[in-house]
Amino acid sequence: MTTLRTTAAALGALAGVGALAVAYGSGIERHLFTLREFTLPVLPRGSGDVRVLQLADIHLVPGQARKIAWIRDLARLEPDLVVNTGDNLSHHDAVGPVLDAMAPLTARPGVFVLGSNDVYAPTFRNPAAYLRRDYAKASSHRPRLPTADLVRGLCDAGWTDLDNARTLLSVAGSRLELVGVDDPHIGRDRYDLVAGPRSAAADLTVGVVHAPYQRILDAMTADGAGLVIAGHTHGSQVAMPFFGALVTNCDLDRGRAKGVSRWWPGAGLGVEPHGIDRLLPAGVARPSSEAPEDAAWLHVSAGLGTSRMAPIRIACRPEASLLTLTARA
């Protein structure tokens, strides 16, 4: 009898801790917007700094005034370039609020790619499914969003659509070649349309992608991209303190779920399961410390939002990133 009571008390305490974690993650942490800053030595010697602001995975829903105000305030950073890596929407009526949030930033040069949630509306799914290796990527059954309105609004504001496209921009005295693809997570990427060696006229080639699948990272860096910028992972959205990300929702290893690392063709050494069926070891990728000298830099943002169906963050604050590109030593 005593054993049963002890077990019941332990289970009750565990349930209480879980309830508190969910309450904190949904009511507090998902609103703790944070600016991450990184300095990346990727430009030729003698180049001046280029400040790049990345916005990722906003997942905006009408009425999220706090998030909109925080994004608009980022204009005070006066970035030289804004890179939006997709998943701006989480509601059919969110295009107007997204464009409102971006309005102060569209005064700066900008580029964008789409994510799956800019195309298909979220639907309820068992949250536990996200932790499985076979988490479904099929989206054809989901309602379509007004993607064309979002693209038109951003392009009319002066930003460049990099979905399966390539462009050369002069930014803060440096010539940046930007190469992007539509979202690999739902098979809309066509890197073959933009593949090729880096432009001789460029000081730096930058790859831009929503979901950082290894096939795209390998292709971009093999063609000479010195920096790749991505989102999609949400940094796992729910992480474990002192352990880190549980999942990436793609074949990227969990050690690169957010932040800066190095990438080179073949760095992943195969596919890393994105479920909890293999929590140990943490991944199959070699550490960045083993990267060759000419390895590219990879930045993956944990993003600013959550799925409308799973509005929670634990040990993984919502974020935007300011990347200062500097000259190589």
Tab-separated table of C-alpha atoms in Angstrom:
chain	number	residue	atom	x	y	z
A	1	MET	CA	0.000	0.000	0.000
A	2	THR	CA	2.835	2.350	0.881
A	3	THR	CA	4.482	1.611	-2.475
A	4	LEU	CA	1.289	2.437	-4.332
A	5	ARG	CA	0.938	5.703	-2.467
A	6	THR	CA	4.564	6.615	-3.184
A	7	THR	CA	4.123	5.817	-6.868
A	8	ALA	CA	0.916	7.816	-7.061
A	9	ALA	CA	2.582	10.770	-5.348
A	10	ALA	CA	5.534	10.611	-7.752
A	11	LEU	CA	3.241	10.476	-10.771
A	12	GLY	CA	1.210	13.360	-9.409
A	13	ALA	CA	4.350	15.432	-8.871
A	14	LEU	CA	5.555	14.636	-12.393
A	15	ALA	CA	2.199	15.632	-13.860
A	16	GLY	CA	2.316	18.868	-11.891
A	17	VAL	CA	5.797	19.706	-13.185
A	18	GLY	CA	4.644	18.943	-16.719
A	19	ALA	CA	1.617	21.192	-16.352
A	20	LEU	CA	3.797	24.026	-15.049
A	21	ALA	CA	6.220	23.580	-17.972
A	22	VAL	CA	3.388	23.720	-20.496
A	23	ALA	CA	1.917	26.799	-18.811
A	24	TYR	CA	5.315	28.520	-18.851
A	25	GLY	CA	6.067	27.529	-22.438
A	26	SER	CA	2.701	28.632	-23.805
A	27	GLY	CA	2.092	31.665	-21.617
A	28	ILE	CA	5.561	33.131	-21.133
A	29	GLU	CA	8.527	31.809	-23.121
A	30	ARG	CA	6.914	31.946	-26.544
A	31	HIS	CA	6.573	35.717	-26.038
A	32	LEU	CA	10.191	36.294	-24.900
A	33	PHE	CA	11.445	37.547	-28.255
A	34	THR	CA	15.230	37.674	-28.407
A	35	LEU	CA	17.802	39.130	-30.794
A	36	ARG	CA	20.787	36.840	-31.409
A	37	GLU	CA	23.990	38.392	-32.763
A	38	PHE	CA	26.801	36.586	-34.566
A	39	THR	CA	29.955	37.754	-36.351
A	40	LEU	CA	31.005	35.685	-39.371
A	41	PRO	CA	34.379	36.181	-41.154
A	42	VAL	CA	33.224	35.459	-44.711
A	43	LEU	CA	34.159	38.543	-46.775
A	44	PRO	CA	37.422	39.192	-48.644
A	45	ARG	CA	40.221	40.925	-46.788
A	46	GLY	CA	39.785	44.662	-46.639
A	47	SER	CA	35.977	44.513	-46.890
A	48	GLY	CA	33.765	46.597	-44.663
A	49	ASP	CA	31.178	44.978	-42.431
A	50	VAL	CA	27.766	43.975	-43.802
A	51	ARG	CA	24.913	43.652	-41.287
A	52	VAL	CA	22.301	41.031	-42.224
A	53	LEU	CA	19.047	40.688	-40.298
A	54	GLN	CA	17.392	37.276	-40.590
A	55	LEU	CA	13.700	36.726	-39.899
A	56	ALA	CA	12.418	33.164	-39.799
A	57	ASP	CA	9.275	31.207	-38.969
A	58	ILE	CA	7.100	34.075	-37.805
A	59	HIS	CA	3.938	31.953	-38.134
A	60	LEU	CA	1.808	35.049	-37.716
A	61	VAL	CA	-1.821	34.921	-36.660
A	62	PRO	CA	-4.035	38.057	-36.808
A	63	GLY	CA	-4.130	39.748	-33.423
A	64	GLN	CA	-0.530	39.015	-32.415
A	65	ALA	CA	0.166	42.692	-31.787
A	66	ARG	CA	3.148	42.084	-29.491
A	67	LYS	CA	4.978	40.059	-32.125
A	68	ILE	CA	4.176	42.576	-34.873
A	69	ALA	CA	5.437	45.485	-32.775
A	70	TRP	CA	8.663	43.641	-31.910
A	71	ILE	CA	9.380	42.878	-35.576
A	72	ARG	CA	8.669	46.463	-36.632
A	73	ASP	CA	11.064	47.725	-33.965
A	74	LEU	CA	13.923	45.750	-35.542
A	75	ALA	CA	14.177	48.511	-38.145
A	76	ARG	CA	16.101	50.526	-35.520
A	77	LEU	CA	19.035	48.149	-36.132
A	78	GLU	CA	19.369	49.626	-39.636
A	79	PRO	CA	20.534	46.367	-41.252
A	80	ASP	CA	22.198	46.526	-44.645
A	81	LEU	CA	20.164	43.529	-45.837
A	82	VAL	CA	17.107	41.639	-44.567
A	83	VAL	CA	16.810	37.901	-45.272
A	84	ASN	CA	13.416	36.304	-44.654
A	85	THR	CA	13.611	32.498	-44.691
A	86	GLY	CA	9.888	31.759	-44.801
A	87	ASP	CA	6.956	30.392	-42.814
A	88	ASN	CA	5.551	33.860	-42.274
A	89	LEU	CA	1.922	32.753	-42.158
A	90	SER	CA	-0.138	30.617	-39.825
A	91	HIS	CA	-3.609	31.818	-40.832
A	92	HIS	CA	-5.501	32.594	-44.024
A	93	ASP	CA	-5.923	36.240	-42.980
A	94	ALA	CA	-2.310	36.819	-41.915
A	95	VAL	CA	-0.896	38.339	-45.128
A	96	GLY	CA	-1.922	41.893	-44.195
A	97	PRO	CA	-0.479	41.675	-40.662
A	98	VAL	CA	2.756	40.159	-42.026
A	99	LEU	CA	3.182	43.002	-44.509
A	100	ASP	CA	2.428	45.472	-41.717
A	101	ALA	CA	5.116	43.879	-39.538
A	102	MET	CA	7.628	44.035	-42.395
A	103	ALA	CA	6.781	47.554	-43.534
A	104	PRO	CA	9.567	49.431	-41.658
A	105	LEU	CA	12.107	46.823	-42.789
A	106	THR	CA	11.184	46.962	-46.470
A	107	ALA	CA	12.916	50.335	-46.583
A	108	ARG	CA	16.099	48.220	-46.509
A	109	PRO	CA	17.223	45.826	-49.276
A	110	GLY	CA	15.695	42.412	-48.715
A	111	VAL	CA	15.277	38.896	-50.100
A	112	PHE	CA	12.947	36.061	-49.158
A	113	VAL	CA	12.080	32.416	-49.753
A	114	LEU	CA	8.864	30.616	-48.893
A	115	GLY	CA	8.234	27.900	-46.337
A	116	SER	CA	5.533	25.246	-46.395
A	117	ASN	CA	3.383	27.308	-44.032
A	118	ASP	CA	3.336	30.162	-46.537
A	119	VAL	CA	1.584	27.772	-48.915
A	120	TYR	CA	-0.559	25.471	-46.770
A	121	ALA	CA	-2.603	26.313	-43.685
A	122	PRO	CA	-1.814	24.487	-40.454
A	123	THR	CA	-4.131	21.708	-39.372
A	124	PHE	CA	-4.373	19.885	-36.069
A	125	ARG	CA	-2.071	16.898	-35.733
A	126	ASN	CA	-1.037	14.768	-32.810
A	127	PRO	CA	1.934	16.680	-31.316
A	128	ALA	CA	3.690	13.389	-30.573
A	129	ALA	CA	3.883	12.718	-34.310
A	130	TYR	CA	6.434	15.514	-34.623
A	131	LEU	CA	8.866	13.409	-32.592
A	132	ARG	CA	8.750	10.440	-34.915
A	133	ARG	CA	11.211	9.811	-37.690
A	134	ASP	CA	8.388	9.302	-40.202
A	135	TYR	CA	6.713	12.641	-39.443
A	136	ALA	CA	4.639	13.211	-42.564
A	137	LYS	CA	5.646	15.957	-44.952
A	138	ALA	CA	2.697	15.531	-47.282
A	139	SER	CA	0.688	18.742	-47.398
A	140	SER	CA	-1.615	18.399	-50.388
A	141	HIS	CA	-4.618	17.728	-48.139
A	142	ARG	CA	-4.169	21.013	-46.241
A	143	PRO	CA	-6.055	24.191	-47.226
A	144	ARG	CA	-4.112	26.577	-49.429
A	145	LEU	CA	-3.090	30.029	-48.225
A	146	PRO	CA	-3.011	33.252	-50.323
A	147	THR	CA	0.670	32.758	-51.164
A	148	ALA	CA	0.523	34.948	-54.258
A	149	ASP	CA	-0.695	37.895	-52.160
A	150	LEU	CA	2.249	37.505	-49.782
A	151	VAL	CA	4.786	37.268	-52.620
A	152	ARG	CA	3.236	40.208	-54.443
A	153	GLY	CA	3.232	42.340	-51.301
A	154	LEU	CA	6.902	41.690	-50.509
A	155	CYS	CA	7.993	42.182	-54.122
A	156	ASP	CA	5.984	45.386	-54.486
A	157	ALA	CA	7.742	46.638	-51.351
A	158	GLY	CA	11.073	46.113	-53.092
A	159	TRP	CA	12.291	42.737	-51.859
A	160	THR	CA	13.572	39.999	-54.181
A	161	ASP	CA	11.878	36.596	-54.388
A	162	LEU	CA	14.684	33.995	-54.199
A	163	ASP	CA	12.508	30.913	-54.622
A	164	ASN	CA	14.571	28.868	-57.109
A	165	ALA	CA	16.268	32.095	-58.162
A	166	ARG	CA	19.654	33.781	-58.170
A	167	THR	CA	20.580	37.458	-57.969
A	168	LEU	CA	23.542	39.771	-57.423
A	169	LEU	CA	23.175	42.717	-55.038
A	170	SER	CA	25.521	45.501	-53.999
A	171	VAL	CA	25.192	45.768	-50.228
A	172	ALA	CA	27.208	48.160	-48.043
A	173	GLY	CA	30.081	48.172	-50.508
A	174	SER	CA	30.190	44.403	-51.042
A	175	ARG	CA	28.827	42.410	-53.950
A	176	LEU	CA	26.673	39.583	-52.659
A	177	GLU	CA	25.429	36.780	-54.859
A	178	LEU	CA	22.268	35.308	-53.345
A	179	VAL	CA	21.048	31.866	-54.382
A	180	GLY	CA	17.756	30.525	-53.055
A	181	VAL	CA	15.340	27.624	-53.389
A	182	ASP	CA	11.689	27.082	-52.559
A	183	ASP	CA	10.986	24.876	-49.543
A	184	PRO	CA	12.708	21.452	-49.704
A	185	HIS	CA	10.463	20.186	-46.884
A	186	ILE	CA	7.577	19.828	-49.321
A	187	GLY	CA	9.660	19.145	-52.420
A	188	ARG	CA	9.340	22.557	-54.049
A	189	ASP	CA	13.115	23.090	-54.320
A	190	ARG	CA	14.623	23.180	-57.824
A	191	TYR	CA	18.271	23.836	-57.234
A	192	ASP	CA	19.003	22.574	-60.745
A	193	LEU	CA	17.488	25.820	-62.051
A	194	VAL	CA	20.068	27.939	-60.220
A	195	ALA	CA	23.020	25.567	-59.876
A	196	GLY	CA	26.462	26.658	-60.948
A	197	PRO	CA	29.770	27.967	-59.624
A	198	ARG	CA	29.844	31.211	-57.687
A	199	SER	CA	29.977	34.369	-59.758
A	200	ALA	CA	33.419	35.831	-60.322
A	201	ALA	CA	31.835	39.247	-59.763
A	202	ALA	CA	30.736	38.353	-56.231
A	203	ASP	CA	32.615	38.927	-53.004
A	204	LEU	CA	30.473	36.265	-51.330
A	205	THR	CA	27.826	33.776	-52.412
A	206	VAL	CA	25.033	33.305	-49.873
A	207	GLY	CA	22.618	30.380	-50.007
A	208	VAL	CA	19.099	31.017	-48.697
A	209	VAL	CA	16.700	28.160	-47.889
A	210	HIS	CA	13.805	27.579	-45.549
A	211	ALA	CA	14.430	23.964	-44.489
A	212	PRO	CA	18.137	23.039	-44.232
A	213	TYR	CA	18.076	19.614	-45.828
A	214	GLN	CA	21.524	18.134	-46.408
A	215	ARG	CA	21.060	17.766	-50.164
A	216	ILE	CA	20.597	21.523	-50.507
A	217	LEU	CA	23.397	22.437	-48.109
A	218	ASP	CA	25.747	20.094	-49.977
A	219	ALA	CA	24.780	21.479	-53.392
A	220	MET	CA	25.067	25.113	-52.378
A	221	THR	CA	28.415	24.740	-50.657
A	222	ALA	CA	29.792	22.562	-53.466
A	223	ASP	CA	29.021	25.449	-55.826
A	224	GLY	CA	30.961	27.868	-53.635
A	225	ALA	CA	28.482	29.389	-51.213
A	226	GLY	CA	30.462	30.717	-48.265
A	227	LEU	CA	27.393	31.216	-46.099
A	228	VAL	CA	24.009	29.459	-45.978
A	229	ILE	CA	21.074	30.942	-44.048
A	230	ALA	CA	18.095	28.788	-43.057
A	231	GLY	CA	15.201	28.436	-40.620
A	232	HIS	CA	12.440	25.806	-40.307
A	233	THR	CA	13.741	23.868	-37.285
A	234	HIS	CA	12.331	26.202	-34.581
A	235	GLY	CA	15.459	25.145	-32.701
A	236	SER	CA	13.329	22.108	-31.776
A	237	GLN	CA	10.790	24.508	-30.180
A	238	VAL	CA	10.727	22.273	-27.113
A	239	ALA	CA	14.262	21.526	-25.969
A	240	MET	CA	15.752	19.910	-22.893
A	241	PRO	CA	17.884	22.066	-20.593
A	242	PHE	CA	21.550	20.939	-20.655
A	243	PHE	CA	20.733	18.595	-23.550
A	244	GLY	CA	19.444	20.801	-26.320
A	245	ALA	CA	17.236	20.142	-29.302
A	246	LEU	CA	15.155	16.984	-29.495
A	247	VAL	CA	14.317	17.259	-33.199
A	248	THR	CA	15.072	19.306	-36.307
A	249	ASN	CA	12.128	18.182	-38.496
A	250	CYS	CA	14.573	17.549	-41.341
A	251	ASP	CA	17.709	15.461	-41.862
A	252	LEU	CA	20.010	18.002	-40.212
A	253	ASP	CA	21.629	16.745	-37.010
A	254	ARG	CA	20.328	18.146	-33.727
A	255	GLY	CA	23.642	19.820	-32.934
A	256	ARG	CA	22.896	22.281	-35.742
A	257	ALA	CA	19.232	22.851	-34.858
A	258	LYS	CA	19.969	26.529	-34.279
A	259	GLY	CA	22.871	28.936	-34.282
A	260	VAL	CA	26.135	28.987	-36.220
A	261	SER	CA	28.179	26.013	-37.392
A	262	ARG	CA	30.323	25.017	-40.375
A	263	TRP	CA	29.146	23.024	-43.390
A	264	TRP	CA	30.881	21.437	-46.331
A	265	PRO	CA	29.734	18.848	-48.892
A	266	GLY	CA	29.272	15.562	-47.067
A	267	ALA	CA	29.475	17.116	-43.603
A	268	GLY	CA	26.343	15.277	-42.504
A	269	LEU	CA	27.769	11.823	-43.278
A	270	GLY	CA	24.271	10.544	-43.982
A	271	VAL	CA	20.804	11.143	-42.683
A	272	GLU	CA	20.235	11.946	-39.012
A	273	PRO	CA	16.879	10.721	-37.677
A	274	HIS	CA	14.790	13.680	-36.583
A	275	GLY	CA	12.818	11.758	-33.979
A	276	ILE	CA	13.451	10.750	-30.404
A	277	ASP	CA	14.001	7.123	-31.340
A	278	ARG	CA	17.741	7.848	-31.275
A	279	LEU	CA	18.398	10.482	-28.648
A	280	LEU	CA	21.903	9.116	-28.131
A	281	PRO	CA	24.241	9.761	-29.772
A	282	ALA	CA	23.248	13.348	-30.515
A	283	GLY	CA	23.975	13.077	-34.240
A	284	VAL	CA	26.097	11.591	-36.961
A	285	ALA	CA	27.637	14.792	-38.252
A	286	ARG	CA	31.278	15.538	-37.573
A	287	PRO	CA	31.769	18.506	-35.236
A	288	SER	CA	32.515	21.917	-36.715
A	289	SER	CA	35.989	21.743	-35.172
A	290	GLU	CA	36.846	19.150	-37.847
A	291	ALA	CA	35.719	21.376	-40.695
A	292	PRO	CA	38.153	22.037	-43.552
A	293	GLU	CA	39.531	25.554	-43.748
A	294	ASP	CA	37.317	26.457	-46.712
A	295	ALA	CA	34.121	25.123	-45.107
A	296	ALA	CA	31.092	27.386	-45.418
A	297	TRP	CA	29.315	28.957	-42.476
A	298	LEU	CA	25.781	27.828	-41.718
A	299	HIS	CA	23.291	29.795	-39.667
A	300	VAL	CA	19.982	28.198	-38.674
A	301	SER	CA	17.486	30.431	-36.891
A	302	ALA	CA	15.157	29.081	-34.211
A	303	GLY	CA	12.580	31.540	-35.554
A	304	LEU	CA	10.047	33.843	-33.968
A	305	GLY	CA	6.873	31.807	-33.875
A	306	THR	CA	5.262	28.448	-33.337
A	307	SER	CA	2.710	26.431	-35.175
A	308	ARG	CA	-0.755	27.784	-34.420
A	309	MET	CA	-1.650	24.248	-33.343
A	310	ALA	CA	1.254	23.960	-30.893
A	311	PRO	CA	1.802	27.418	-29.342
A	312	ILE	CA	4.556	26.530	-26.897
A	313	ARG	CA	8.307	26.991	-26.491
A	314	ILE	CA	10.443	25.492	-23.757
A	315	ALA	CA	14.187	26.175	-23.360
A	316	CYS	CA	14.166	27.678	-26.856
A	317	ARG	CA	13.188	31.340	-26.993
A	318	PRO	CA	11.774	32.873	-30.168
A	319	GLU	CA	14.466	34.822	-31.984
A	320	ALA	CA	15.631	36.985	-34.847
A	321	SER	CA	19.317	37.108	-35.783
A	322	LEU	CA	21.707	39.904	-36.688
A	323	LEU	CA	24.645	38.497	-38.634
A	324	THR	CA	27.623	40.818	-39.020
A	325	LEU	CA	29.641	39.684	-42.017
A	326	THR	CA	33.271	40.729	-41.629
A	327	ALA	CA	36.501	40.332	-43.570
A	328	ARG	CA	38.449	37.110	-43.191
A	329	ALA	CA	41.636	37.361	-41.154
